[in-house]
mmCIF file of C-alpha atoms and ligand atoms in Angstrom:
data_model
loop_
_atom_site.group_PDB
_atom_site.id
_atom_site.type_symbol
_atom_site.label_atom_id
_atom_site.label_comp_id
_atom_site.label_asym_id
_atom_site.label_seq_id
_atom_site.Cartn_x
_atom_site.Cartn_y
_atom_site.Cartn_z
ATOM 1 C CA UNK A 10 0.000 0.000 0.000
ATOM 2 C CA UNK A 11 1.425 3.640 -0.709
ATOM 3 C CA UNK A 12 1.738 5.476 2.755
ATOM 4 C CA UNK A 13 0.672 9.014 2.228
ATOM 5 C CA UNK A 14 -0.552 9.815 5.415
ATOM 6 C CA UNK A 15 1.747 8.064 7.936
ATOM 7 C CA UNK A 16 4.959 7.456 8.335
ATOM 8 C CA UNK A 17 5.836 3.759 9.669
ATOM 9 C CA UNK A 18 9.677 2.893 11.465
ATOM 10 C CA UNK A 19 10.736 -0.396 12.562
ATOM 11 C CA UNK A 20 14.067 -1.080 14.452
ATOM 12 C CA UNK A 21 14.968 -3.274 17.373
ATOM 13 C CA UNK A 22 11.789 -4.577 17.740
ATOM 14 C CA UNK A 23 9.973 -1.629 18.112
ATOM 15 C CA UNK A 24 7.315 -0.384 15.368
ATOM 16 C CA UNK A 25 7.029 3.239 15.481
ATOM 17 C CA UNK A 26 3.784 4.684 13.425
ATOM 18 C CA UNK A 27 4.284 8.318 12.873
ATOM 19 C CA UNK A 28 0.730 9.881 11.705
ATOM 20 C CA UNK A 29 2.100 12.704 9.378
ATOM 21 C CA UNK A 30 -0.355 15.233 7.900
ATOM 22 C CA UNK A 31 1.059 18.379 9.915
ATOM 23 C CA UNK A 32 -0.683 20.777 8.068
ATOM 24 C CA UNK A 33 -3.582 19.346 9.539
ATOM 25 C CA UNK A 34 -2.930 18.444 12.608
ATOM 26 C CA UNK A 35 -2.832 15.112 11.867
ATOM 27 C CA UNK A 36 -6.538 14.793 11.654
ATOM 28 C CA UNK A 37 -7.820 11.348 10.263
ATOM 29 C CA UNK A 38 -9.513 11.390 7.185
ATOM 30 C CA UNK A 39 -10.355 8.009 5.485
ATOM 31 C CA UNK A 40 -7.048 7.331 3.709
ATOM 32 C CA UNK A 41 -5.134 7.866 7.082
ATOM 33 C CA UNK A 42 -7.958 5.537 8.443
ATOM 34 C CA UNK A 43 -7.130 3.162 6.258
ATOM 35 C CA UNK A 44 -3.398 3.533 5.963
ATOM 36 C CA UNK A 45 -3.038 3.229 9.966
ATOM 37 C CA UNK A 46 -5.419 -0.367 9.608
ATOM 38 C CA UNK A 47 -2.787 -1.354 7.026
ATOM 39 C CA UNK A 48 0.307 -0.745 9.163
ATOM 40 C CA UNK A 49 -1.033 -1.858 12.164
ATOM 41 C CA UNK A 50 -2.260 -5.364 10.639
ATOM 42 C CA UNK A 51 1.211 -5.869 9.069
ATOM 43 C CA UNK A 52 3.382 -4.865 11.957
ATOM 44 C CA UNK A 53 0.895 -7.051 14.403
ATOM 45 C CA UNK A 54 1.853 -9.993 11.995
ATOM 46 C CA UNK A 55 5.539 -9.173 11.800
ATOM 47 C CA UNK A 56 6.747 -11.670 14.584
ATOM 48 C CA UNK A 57 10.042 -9.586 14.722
ATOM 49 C CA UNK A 58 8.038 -6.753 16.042
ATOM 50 C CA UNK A 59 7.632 -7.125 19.541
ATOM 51 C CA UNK A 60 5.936 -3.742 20.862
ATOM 52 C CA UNK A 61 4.487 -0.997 18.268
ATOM 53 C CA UNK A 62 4.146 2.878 19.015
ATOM 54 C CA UNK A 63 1.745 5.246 17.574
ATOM 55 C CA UNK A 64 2.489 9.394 17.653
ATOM 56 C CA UNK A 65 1.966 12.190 15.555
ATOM 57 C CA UNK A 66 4.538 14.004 13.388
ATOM 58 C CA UNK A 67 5.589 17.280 14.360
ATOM 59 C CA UNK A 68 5.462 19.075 17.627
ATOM 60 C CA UNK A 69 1.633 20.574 18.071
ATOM 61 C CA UNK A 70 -0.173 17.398 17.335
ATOM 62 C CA UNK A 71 -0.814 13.954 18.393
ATOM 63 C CA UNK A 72 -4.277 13.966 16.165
ATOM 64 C CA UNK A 73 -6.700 16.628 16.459
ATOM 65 C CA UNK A 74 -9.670 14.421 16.122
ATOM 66 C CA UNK A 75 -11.312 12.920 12.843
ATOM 67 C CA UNK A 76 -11.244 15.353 9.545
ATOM 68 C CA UNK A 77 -14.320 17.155 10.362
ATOM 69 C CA UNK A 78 -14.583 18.561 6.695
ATOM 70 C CA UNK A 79 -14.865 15.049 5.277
ATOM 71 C CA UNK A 80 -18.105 14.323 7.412
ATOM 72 C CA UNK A 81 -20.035 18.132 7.391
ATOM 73 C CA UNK A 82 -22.426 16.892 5.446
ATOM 74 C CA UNK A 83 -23.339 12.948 6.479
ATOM 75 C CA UNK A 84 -26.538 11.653 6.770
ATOM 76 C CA UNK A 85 -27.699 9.740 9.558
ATOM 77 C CA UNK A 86 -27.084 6.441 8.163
ATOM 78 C CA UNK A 87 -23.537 7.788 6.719
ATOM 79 C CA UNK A 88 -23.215 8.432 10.190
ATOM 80 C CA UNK A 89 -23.613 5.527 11.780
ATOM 81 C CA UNK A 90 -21.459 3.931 9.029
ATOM 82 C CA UNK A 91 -18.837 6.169 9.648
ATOM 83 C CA UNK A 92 -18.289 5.543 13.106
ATOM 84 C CA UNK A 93 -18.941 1.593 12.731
ATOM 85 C CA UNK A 94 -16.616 1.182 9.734
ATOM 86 C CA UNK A 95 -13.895 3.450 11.711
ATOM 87 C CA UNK A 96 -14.432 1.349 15.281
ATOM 88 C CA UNK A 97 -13.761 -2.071 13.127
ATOM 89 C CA UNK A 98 -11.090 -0.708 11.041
ATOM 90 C CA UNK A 99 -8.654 1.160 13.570
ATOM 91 C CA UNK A 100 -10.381 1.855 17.099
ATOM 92 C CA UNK A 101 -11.092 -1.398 18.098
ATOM 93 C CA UNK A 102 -8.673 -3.059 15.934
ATOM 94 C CA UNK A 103 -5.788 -1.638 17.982
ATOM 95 C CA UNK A 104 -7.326 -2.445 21.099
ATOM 96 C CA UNK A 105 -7.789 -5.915 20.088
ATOM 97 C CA UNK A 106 -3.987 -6.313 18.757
ATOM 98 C CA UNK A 107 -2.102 -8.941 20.164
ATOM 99 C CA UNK A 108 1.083 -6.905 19.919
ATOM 100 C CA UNK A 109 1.406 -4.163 22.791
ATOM 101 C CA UNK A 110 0.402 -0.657 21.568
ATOM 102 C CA UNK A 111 1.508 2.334 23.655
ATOM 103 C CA UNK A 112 0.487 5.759 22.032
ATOM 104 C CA UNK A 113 2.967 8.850 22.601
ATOM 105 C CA UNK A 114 0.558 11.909 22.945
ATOM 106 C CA UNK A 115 2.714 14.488 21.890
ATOM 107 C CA UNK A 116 0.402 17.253 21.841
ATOM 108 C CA UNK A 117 -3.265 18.160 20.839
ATOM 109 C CA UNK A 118 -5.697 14.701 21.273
ATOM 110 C CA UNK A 119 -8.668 15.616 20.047
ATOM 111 C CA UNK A 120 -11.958 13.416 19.492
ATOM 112 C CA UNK A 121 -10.692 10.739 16.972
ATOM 113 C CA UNK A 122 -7.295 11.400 17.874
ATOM 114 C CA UNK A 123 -8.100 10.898 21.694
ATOM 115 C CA UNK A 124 -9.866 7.944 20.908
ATOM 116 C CA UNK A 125 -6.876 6.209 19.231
ATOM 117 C CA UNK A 126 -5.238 6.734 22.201
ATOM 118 C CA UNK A 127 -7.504 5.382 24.462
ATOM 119 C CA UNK A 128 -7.573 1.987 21.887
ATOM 120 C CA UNK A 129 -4.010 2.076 22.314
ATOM 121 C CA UNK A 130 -3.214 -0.408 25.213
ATOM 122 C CA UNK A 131 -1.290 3.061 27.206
ATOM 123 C CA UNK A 132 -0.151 6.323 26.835
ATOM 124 C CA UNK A 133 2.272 8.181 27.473
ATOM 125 C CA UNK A 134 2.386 12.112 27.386
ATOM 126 C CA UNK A 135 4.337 14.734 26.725
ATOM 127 C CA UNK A 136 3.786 17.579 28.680
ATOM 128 C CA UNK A 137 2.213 20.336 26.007
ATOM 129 C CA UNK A 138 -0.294 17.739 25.611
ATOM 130 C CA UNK A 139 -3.919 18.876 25.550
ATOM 131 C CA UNK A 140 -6.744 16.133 25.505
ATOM 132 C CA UNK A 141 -10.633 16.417 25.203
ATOM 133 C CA UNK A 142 -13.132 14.723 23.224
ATOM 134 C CA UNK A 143 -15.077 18.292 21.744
ATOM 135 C CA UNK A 144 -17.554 16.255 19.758
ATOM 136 C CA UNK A 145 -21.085 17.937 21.378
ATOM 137 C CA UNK A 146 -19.420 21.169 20.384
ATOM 138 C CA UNK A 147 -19.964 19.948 16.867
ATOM 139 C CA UNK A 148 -23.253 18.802 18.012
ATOM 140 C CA UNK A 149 -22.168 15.171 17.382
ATOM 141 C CA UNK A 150 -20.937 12.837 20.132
ATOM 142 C CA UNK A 151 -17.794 10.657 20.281
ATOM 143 C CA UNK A 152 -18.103 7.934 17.765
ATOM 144 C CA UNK A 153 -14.940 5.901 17.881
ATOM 145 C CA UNK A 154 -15.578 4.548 21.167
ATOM 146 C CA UNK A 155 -14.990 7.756 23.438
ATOM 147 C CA UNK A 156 -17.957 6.963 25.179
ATOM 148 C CA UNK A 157 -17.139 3.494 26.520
ATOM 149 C CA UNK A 158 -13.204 3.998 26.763
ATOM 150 C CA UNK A 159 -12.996 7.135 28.634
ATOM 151 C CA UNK A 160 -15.017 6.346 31.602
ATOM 152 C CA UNK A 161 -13.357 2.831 31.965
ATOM 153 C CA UNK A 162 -10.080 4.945 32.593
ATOM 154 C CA UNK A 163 -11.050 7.967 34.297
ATOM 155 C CA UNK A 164 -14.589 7.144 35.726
ATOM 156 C CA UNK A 165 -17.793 7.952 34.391
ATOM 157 C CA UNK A 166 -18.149 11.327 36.259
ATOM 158 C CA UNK A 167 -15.082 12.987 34.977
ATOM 159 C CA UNK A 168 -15.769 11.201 31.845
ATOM 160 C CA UNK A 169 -19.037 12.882 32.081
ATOM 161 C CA UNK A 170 -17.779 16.306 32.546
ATOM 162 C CA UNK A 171 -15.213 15.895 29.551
ATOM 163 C CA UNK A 172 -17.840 14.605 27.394
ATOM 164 C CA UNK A 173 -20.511 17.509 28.254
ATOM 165 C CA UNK A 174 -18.134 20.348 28.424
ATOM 166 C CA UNK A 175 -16.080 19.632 24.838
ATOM 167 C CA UNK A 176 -12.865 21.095 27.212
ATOM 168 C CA UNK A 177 -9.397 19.761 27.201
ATOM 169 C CA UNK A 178 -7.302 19.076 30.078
ATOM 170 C CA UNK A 179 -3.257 19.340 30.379
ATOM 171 C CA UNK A 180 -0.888 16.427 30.391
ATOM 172 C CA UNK A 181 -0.874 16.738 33.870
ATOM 173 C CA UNK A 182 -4.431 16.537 34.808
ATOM 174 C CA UNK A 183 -4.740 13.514 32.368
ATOM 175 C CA UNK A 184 -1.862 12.076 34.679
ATOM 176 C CA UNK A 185 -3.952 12.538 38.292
ATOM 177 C CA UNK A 186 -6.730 10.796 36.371
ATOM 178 C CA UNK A 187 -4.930 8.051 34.984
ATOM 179 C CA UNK A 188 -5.786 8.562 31.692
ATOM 180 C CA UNK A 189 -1.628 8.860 30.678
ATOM 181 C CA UNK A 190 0.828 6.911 32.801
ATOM 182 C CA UNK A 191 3.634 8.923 32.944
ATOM 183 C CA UNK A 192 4.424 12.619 31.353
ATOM 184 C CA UNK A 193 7.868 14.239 30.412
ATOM 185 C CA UNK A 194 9.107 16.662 28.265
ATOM 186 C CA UNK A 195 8.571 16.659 24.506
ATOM 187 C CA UNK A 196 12.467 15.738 23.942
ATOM 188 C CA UNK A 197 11.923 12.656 26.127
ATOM 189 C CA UNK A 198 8.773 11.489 24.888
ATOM 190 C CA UNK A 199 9.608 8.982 22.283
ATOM 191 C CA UNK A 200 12.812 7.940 24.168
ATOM 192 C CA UNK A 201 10.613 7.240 27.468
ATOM 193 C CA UNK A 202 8.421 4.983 25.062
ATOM 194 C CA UNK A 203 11.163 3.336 23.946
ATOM 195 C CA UNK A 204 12.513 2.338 27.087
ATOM 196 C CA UNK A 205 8.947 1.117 28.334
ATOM 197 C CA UNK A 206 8.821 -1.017 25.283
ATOM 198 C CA UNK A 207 12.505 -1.886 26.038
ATOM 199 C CA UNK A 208 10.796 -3.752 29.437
ATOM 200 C CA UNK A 209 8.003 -4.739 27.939
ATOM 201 C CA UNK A 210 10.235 -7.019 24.900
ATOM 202 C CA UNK A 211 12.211 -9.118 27.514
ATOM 203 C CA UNK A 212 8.694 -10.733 28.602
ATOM 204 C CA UNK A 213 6.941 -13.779 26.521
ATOM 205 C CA UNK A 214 5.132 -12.609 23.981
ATOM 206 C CA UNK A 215 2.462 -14.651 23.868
ATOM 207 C CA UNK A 216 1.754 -14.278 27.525
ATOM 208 C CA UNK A 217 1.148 -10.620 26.970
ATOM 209 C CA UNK A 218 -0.637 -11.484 24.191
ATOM 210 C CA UNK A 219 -2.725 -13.752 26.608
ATOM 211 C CA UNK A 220 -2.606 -10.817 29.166
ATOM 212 C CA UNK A 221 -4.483 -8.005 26.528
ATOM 213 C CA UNK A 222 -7.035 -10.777 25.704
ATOM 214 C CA UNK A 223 -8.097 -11.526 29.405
ATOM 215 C CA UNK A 224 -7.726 -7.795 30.477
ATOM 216 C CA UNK A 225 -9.900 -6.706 27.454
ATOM 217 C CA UNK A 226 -12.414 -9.675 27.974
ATOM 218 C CA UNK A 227 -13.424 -7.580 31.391
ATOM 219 C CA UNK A 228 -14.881 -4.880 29.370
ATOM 220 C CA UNK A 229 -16.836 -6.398 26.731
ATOM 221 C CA UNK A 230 -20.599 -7.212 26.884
ATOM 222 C CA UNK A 231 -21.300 -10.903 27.213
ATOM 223 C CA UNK A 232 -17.546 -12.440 28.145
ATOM 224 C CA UNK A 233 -16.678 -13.098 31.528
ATOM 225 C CA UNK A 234 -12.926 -11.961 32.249
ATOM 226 C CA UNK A 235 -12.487 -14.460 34.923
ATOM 227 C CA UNK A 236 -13.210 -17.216 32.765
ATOM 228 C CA UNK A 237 -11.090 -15.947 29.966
ATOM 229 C CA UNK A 238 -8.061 -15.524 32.587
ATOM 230 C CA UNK A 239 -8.581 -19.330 32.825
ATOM 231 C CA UNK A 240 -8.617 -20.186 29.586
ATOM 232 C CA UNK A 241 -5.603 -18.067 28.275
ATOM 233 C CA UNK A 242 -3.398 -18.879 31.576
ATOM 234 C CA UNK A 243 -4.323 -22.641 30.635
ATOM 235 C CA UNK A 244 -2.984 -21.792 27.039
ATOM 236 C CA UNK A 245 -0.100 -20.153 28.679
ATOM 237 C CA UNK A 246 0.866 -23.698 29.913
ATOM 238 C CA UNK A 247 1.430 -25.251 26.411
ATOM 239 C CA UNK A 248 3.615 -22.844 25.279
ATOM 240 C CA UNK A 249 7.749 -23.068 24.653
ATOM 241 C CA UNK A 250 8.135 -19.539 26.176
ATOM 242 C CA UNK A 251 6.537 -20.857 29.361
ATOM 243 C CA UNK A 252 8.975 -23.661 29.309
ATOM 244 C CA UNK A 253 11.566 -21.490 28.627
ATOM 245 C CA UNK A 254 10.181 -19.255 31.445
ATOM 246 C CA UNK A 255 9.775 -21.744 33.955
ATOM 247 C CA UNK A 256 13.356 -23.178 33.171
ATOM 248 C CA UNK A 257 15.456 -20.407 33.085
ATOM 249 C CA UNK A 258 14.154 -19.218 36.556
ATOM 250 C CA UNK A 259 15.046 -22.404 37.674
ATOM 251 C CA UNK A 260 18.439 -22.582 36.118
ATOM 252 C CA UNK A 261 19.592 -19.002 37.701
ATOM 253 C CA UNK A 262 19.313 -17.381 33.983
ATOM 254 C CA UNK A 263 17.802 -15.017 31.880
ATOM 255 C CA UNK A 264 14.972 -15.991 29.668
ATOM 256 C CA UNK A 265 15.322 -16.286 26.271
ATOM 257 C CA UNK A 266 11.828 -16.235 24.570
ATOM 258 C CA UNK A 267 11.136 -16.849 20.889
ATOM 259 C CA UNK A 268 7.117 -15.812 21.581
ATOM 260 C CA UNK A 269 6.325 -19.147 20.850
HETATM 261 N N1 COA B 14 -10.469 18.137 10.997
HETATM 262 C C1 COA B 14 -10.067 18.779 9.888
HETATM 263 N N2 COA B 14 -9.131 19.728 9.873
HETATM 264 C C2 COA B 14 -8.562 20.046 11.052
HETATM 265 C C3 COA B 14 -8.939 19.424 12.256
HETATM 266 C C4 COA B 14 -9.929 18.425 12.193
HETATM 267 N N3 COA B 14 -10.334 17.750 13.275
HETATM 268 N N4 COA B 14 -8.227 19.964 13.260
HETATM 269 C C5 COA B 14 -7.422 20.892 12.711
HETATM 270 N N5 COA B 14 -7.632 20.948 11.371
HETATM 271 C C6 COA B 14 -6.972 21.812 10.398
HETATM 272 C C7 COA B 14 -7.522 23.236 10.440
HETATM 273 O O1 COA B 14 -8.721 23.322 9.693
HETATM 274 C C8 COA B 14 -6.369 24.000 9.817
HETATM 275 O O2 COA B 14 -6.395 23.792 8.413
HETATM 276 P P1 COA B 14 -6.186 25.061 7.414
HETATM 277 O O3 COA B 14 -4.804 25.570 7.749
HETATM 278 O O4 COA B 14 -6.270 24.444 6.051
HETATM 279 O O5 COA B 14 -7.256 26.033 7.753
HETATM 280 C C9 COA B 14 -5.148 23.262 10.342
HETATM 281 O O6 COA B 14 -5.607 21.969 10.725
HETATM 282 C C10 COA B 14 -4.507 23.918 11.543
HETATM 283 O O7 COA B 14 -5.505 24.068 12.549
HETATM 284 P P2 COA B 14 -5.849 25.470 13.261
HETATM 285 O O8 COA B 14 -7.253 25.388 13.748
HETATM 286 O O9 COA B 14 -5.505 26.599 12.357
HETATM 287 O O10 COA B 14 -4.812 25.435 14.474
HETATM 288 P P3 COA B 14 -4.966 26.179 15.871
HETATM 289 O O11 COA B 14 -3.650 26.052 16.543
HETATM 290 O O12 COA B 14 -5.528 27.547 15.688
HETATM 291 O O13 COA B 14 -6.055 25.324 16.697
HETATM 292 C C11 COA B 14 -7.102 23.301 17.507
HETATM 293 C C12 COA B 14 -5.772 24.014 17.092
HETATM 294 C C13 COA B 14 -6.741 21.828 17.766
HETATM 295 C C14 COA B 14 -7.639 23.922 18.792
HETATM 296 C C15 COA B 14 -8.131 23.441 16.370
HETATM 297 O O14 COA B 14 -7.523 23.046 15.136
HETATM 298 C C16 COA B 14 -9.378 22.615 16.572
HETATM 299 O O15 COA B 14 -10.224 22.958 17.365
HETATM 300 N N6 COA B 14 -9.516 21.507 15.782
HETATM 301 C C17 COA B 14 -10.694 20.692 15.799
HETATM 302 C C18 COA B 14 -10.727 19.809 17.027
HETATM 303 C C19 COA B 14 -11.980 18.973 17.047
HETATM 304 O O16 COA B 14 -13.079 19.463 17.209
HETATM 305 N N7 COA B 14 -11.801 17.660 16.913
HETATM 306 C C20 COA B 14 -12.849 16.725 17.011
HETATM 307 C C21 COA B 14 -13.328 16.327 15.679
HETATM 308 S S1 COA B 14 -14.602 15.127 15.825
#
């Protein structure tokens, strides 16, 4: 596929996906929609890729929300469609992805471009950061799961209060309400993700692959996360990393998974 839209780096293990229309503040129209599906599936099924990172080029703006001229004039069943087609396509793709996703919110997320980092399995922060989901400003409401994401992380009241007032908060308030992990400068961002994902690739990979399935099987209608747990720490069992794991505790040495 020719990458317009996005810019995609791969070294050491580590996918970086750089969304890179600037001039726009990275807003997501449908080819970025569709060129961020595209790298995401293929660096998900690149086993060399161990831990992927999504951020926005430049130095204003993660993404500041979907392209709101591409939408103006919907209908309601365009709508619908729109918000559908994007929440199987990227939203809850990424969510879903067996590979670890951490997004590095380097500056203005904004509706859509919040929303991809709440499907992102964390974020990180830098700290000119400003997040909000200003959708009922536009008299429209988040579409791309905003509504169900956000209050899972920050609690349905200030979830509420974000939602209703269209405001943004700093990098710091999104840190008190555990909405980003950590913050740090801009300089620092991309290097602090780096050295999360740095931790994150000595682990099995198919135990944290197990891990995003059970945690994610809490929040979804019908599943029952306990029961999941037991079925994907039973699966954990047959697998050569968990021999591996098992072993190399017991011989004194470091682990040396294949995530297999
Ligand atoms: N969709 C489409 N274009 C967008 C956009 C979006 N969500 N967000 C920014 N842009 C475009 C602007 O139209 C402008 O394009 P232009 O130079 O061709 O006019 C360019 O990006 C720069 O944005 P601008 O508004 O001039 O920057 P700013 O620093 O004055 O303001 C924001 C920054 C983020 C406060 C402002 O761009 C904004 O409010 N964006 C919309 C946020 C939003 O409502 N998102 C939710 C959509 S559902």
């Amino acid at each position: 596929m020719n990458l317009e839209n996005i810019l995609l780096e791969n070294e050491n293990g580590i996918a970086t996906i750089i969304i890179d229309r600037p001039s726009k503040l990275n807003a997501l129209n449908k080819k970025t929609i569709s060129e961020l599906h595209h790298a995401f599936k293929e660096t998900d099924n690149d086993p060399k890729v161990k831990v992927i990172i999504i951020t926005g080029s430049g130095e204003k703006a993660f993404v500041a929300g979907a392209d709101i001229s591409e939408f103006a004039d919907f209908s309601v069943s365009e709508g619908a469609q729109l918000a559908s087609e994007g929440q199987a396509m990227l939203f809850d793709f990424v969510a879903n992805l067996s590979t670890p996703v951490i997004a590095a919110v380097n500056g203005f997320a904004l509706g859509g471009g919040l929303e991809l980092a709440l499907a992102a399995h964390f974020r990180v922060a830098s700290d000119n950061a400003k997040m909000g989901l200003p959708e009922v400003s536009l008299g429209v409401i988040p579409g791309y799961g905003g509504t169900q994401r956000l209050p899972q992380l920050v609690g349905k009241g200030r979830a509420m209060e974000m939602i209703m007032t269209a405001g943004m908060i700093d990098a710091n308030t999104a840190l008190s309400y555990g909405l980003v992990n950590h913050v740090t400068t801009q300089e620092e961002l991309l290097p602090l993700a780096e050295k999360i994902a740095s931790k994150i690739m000595r682990n099995s990979s198919v135990a944290i692959a197990a891990a995003i399935t059970s945690i994610n099987a809490g929040f979804k209608d019908g599943e029952n996360g306990f029961d999941t747990e037991v079925t994907q720490f039973g699966h954990c069992f047959g697998t050569a990393d968990f021999k591996e794991g098992t072993q190399a505790f017991l011989q004194k040495r470091r682990a040396d998974f294949q995530g297999e």
